[in-house]
PDB file of C-alpha atoms in Angstrom:
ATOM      1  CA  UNK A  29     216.969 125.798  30.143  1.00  0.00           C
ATOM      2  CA  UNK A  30     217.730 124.017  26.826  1.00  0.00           C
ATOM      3  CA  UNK A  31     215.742 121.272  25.694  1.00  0.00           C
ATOM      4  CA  UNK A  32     218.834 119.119  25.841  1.00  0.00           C
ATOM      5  CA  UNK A  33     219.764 120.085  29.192  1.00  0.00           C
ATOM      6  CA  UNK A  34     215.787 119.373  30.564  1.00  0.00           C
ATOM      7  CA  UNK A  35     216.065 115.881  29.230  1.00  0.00           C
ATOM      8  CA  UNK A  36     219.266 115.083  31.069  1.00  0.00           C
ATOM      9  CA  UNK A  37     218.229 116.455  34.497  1.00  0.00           C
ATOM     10  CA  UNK A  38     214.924 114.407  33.703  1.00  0.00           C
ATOM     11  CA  UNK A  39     216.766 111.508  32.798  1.00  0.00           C
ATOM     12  CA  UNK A  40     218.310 111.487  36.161  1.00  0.00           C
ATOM     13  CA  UNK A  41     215.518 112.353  37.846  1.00  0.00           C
ATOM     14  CA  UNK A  42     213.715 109.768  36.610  1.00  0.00           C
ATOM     15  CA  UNK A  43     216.511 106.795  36.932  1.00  0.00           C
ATOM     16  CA  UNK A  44     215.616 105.201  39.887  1.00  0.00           C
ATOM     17  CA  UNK A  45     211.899 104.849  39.330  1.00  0.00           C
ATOM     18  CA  UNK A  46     211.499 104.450  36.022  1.00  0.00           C
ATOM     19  CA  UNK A  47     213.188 101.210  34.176  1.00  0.00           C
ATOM     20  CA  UNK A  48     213.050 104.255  30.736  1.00  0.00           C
ATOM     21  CA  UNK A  49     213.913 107.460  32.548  1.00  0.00           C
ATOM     22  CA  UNK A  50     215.066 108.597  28.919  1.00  0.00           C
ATOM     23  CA  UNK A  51     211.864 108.078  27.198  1.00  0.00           C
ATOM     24  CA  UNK A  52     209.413 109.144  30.014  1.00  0.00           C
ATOM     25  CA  UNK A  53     211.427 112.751  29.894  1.00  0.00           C
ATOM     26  CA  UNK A  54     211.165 113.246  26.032  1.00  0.00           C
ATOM     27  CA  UNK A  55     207.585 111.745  25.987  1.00  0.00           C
ATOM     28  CA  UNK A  56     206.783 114.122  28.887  1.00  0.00           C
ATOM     29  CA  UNK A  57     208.722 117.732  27.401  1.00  0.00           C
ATOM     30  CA  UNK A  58     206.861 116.884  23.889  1.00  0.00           C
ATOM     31  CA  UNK A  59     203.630 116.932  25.706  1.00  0.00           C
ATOM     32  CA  UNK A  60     204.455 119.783  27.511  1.00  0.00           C
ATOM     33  CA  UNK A  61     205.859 121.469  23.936  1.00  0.00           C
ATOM     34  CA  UNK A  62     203.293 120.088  21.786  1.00  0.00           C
ATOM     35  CA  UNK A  63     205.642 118.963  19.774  1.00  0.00           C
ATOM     36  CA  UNK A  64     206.934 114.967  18.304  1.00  0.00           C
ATOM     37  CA  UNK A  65     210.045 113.891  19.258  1.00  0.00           C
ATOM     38  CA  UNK A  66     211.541 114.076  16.506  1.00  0.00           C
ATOM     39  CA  UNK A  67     211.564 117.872  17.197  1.00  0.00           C
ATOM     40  CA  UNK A  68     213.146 117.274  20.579  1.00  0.00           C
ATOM     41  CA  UNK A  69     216.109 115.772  18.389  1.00  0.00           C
ATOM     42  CA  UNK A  70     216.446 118.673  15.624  1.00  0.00           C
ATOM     43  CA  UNK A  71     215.808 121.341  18.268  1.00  0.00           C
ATOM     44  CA  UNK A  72     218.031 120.408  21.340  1.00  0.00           C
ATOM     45  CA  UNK A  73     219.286 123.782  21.693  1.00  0.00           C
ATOM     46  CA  UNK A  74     216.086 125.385  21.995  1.00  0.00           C
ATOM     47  CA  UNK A  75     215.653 127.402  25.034  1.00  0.00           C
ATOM     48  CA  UNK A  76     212.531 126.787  27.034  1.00  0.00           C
ATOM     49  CA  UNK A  77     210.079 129.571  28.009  1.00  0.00           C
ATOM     50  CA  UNK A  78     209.620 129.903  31.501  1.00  0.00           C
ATOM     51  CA  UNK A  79     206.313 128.727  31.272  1.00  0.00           C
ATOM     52  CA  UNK A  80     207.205 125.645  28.846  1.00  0.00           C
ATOM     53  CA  UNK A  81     209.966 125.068  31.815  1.00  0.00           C
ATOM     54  CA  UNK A  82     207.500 125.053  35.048  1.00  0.00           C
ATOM     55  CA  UNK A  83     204.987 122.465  32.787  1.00  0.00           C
ATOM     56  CA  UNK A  84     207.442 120.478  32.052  1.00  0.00           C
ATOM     57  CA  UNK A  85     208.723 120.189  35.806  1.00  0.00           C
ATOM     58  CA  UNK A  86     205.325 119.970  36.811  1.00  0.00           C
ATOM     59  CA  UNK A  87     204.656 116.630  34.560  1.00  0.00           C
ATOM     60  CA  UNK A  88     208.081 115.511  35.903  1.00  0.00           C
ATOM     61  CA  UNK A  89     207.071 116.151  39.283  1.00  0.00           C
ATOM     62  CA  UNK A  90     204.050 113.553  38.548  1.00  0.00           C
ATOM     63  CA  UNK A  91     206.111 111.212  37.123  1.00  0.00           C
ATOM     64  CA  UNK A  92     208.567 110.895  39.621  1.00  0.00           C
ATOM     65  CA  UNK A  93     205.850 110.696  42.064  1.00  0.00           C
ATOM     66  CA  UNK A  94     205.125 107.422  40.074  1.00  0.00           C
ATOM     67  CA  UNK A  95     202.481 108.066  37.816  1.00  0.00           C
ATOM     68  CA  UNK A  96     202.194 106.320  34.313  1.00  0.00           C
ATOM     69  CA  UNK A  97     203.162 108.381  31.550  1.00  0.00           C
ATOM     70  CA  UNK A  98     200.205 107.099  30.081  1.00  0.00           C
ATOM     71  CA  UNK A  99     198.071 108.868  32.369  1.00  0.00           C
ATOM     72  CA  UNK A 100     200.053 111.901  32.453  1.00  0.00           C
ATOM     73  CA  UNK A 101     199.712 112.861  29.062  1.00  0.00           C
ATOM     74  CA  UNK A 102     196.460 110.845  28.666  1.00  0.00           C
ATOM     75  CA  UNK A 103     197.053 108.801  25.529  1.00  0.00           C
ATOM     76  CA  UNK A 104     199.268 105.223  25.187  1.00  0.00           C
ATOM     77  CA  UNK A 105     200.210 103.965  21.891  1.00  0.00           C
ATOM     78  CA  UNK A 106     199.430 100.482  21.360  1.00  0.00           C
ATOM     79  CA  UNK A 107     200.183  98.940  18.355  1.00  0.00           C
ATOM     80  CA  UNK A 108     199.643 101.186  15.337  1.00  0.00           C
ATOM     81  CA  UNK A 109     196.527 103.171  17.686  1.00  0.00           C
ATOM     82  CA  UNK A 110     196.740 106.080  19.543  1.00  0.00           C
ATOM     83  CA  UNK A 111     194.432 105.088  22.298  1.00  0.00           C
ATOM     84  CA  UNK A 112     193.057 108.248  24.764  1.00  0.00           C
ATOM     85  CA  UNK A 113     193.515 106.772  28.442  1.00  0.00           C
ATOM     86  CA  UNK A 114     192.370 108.461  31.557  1.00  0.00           C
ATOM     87  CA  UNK A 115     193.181 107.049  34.853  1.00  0.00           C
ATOM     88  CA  UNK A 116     189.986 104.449  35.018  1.00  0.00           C
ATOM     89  CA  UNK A 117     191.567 103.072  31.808  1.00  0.00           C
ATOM     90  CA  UNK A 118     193.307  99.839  31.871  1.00  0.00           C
ATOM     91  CA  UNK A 119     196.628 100.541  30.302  1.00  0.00           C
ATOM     92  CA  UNK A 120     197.372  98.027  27.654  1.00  0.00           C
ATOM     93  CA  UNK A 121     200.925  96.529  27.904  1.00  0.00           C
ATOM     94  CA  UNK A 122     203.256  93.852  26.651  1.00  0.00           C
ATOM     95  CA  UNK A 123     200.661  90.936  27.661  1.00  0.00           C
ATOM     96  CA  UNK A 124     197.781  92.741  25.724  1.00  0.00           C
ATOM     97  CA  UNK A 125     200.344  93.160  22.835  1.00  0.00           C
ATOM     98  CA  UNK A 126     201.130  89.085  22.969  1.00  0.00           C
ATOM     99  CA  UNK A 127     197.067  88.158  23.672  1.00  0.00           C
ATOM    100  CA  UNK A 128     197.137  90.214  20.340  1.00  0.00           C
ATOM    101  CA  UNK A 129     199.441  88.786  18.273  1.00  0.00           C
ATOM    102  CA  UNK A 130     198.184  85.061  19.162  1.00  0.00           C
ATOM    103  CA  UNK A 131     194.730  86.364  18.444  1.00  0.00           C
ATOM    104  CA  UNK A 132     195.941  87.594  14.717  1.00  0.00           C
ATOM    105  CA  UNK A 133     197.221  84.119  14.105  1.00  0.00           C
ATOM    106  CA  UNK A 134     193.886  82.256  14.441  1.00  0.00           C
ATOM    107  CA  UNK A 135     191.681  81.865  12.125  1.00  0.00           C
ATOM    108  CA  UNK A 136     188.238  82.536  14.425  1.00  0.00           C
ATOM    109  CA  UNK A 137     184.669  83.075  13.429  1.00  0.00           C
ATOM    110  CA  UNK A 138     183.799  86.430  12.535  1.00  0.00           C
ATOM    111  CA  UNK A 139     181.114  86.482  15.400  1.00  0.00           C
ATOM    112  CA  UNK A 140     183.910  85.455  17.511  1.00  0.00           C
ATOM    113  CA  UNK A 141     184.502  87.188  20.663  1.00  0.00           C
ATOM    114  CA  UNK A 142     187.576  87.620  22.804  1.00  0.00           C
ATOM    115  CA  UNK A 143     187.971  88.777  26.277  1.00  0.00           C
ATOM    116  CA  UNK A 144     191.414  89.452  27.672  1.00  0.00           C
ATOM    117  CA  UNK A 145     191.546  89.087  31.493  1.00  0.00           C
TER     118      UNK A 145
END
């Protein structure tokens, strides 16, 4: 199977329980490639090996199953970090983003502590 053909069964696959189907499948064939997306892009006909095929399904098969993508390839990007994650971590998501940005725009103490809850 071709890379663009995996990411438009996964795509589908992935419509009705993901609310970014299209991202979740490149996110989860790059892990499963070892590769960045742009890759994905300047490779699309790139035939998959039959075991780069069953890994890939097998992540999909998580996914669709409903498991963060996070968690699946254990590591979240958040802000300009690439954080590790496993599943006892807290995934940081649009709130921790905003709790961010507010924090960056006050001028605090540099003792200061902040908790986000």
């Amino acid at each position: 199977m071709r890379i663009s053909e995996f990411i438009t069964r996964a795509t589908k696959a992935l419509s009705s329980t993901s609310s970014t189907p299209r991202l979740d499948s490149e996110l989860l064939l790059c892990h499963a490639l070892k590769k960045e997306r742009a890759w994905l892009f300047t490779w699309p006909e790139y035939s998959l090996t039959v075991v780069e095929e069953k890994q890939a399904g097998e992540l999909l098969a998580r996914r669709c199953a409903g498991e963060p993508v996070a968690y699946i390839i254990k590591q979240k990007y958040f802000w300009s970090l690439s954080l590790k994650v496993n599943r006892s971590t807290l995934i940081p998501g649009p709130d921790t983003e905003r709790v961010v940005e507010l924090a960056l725009d006050v001028s605090v103490p540099a003792t200061a502590r902040v908790l986000d809850l």
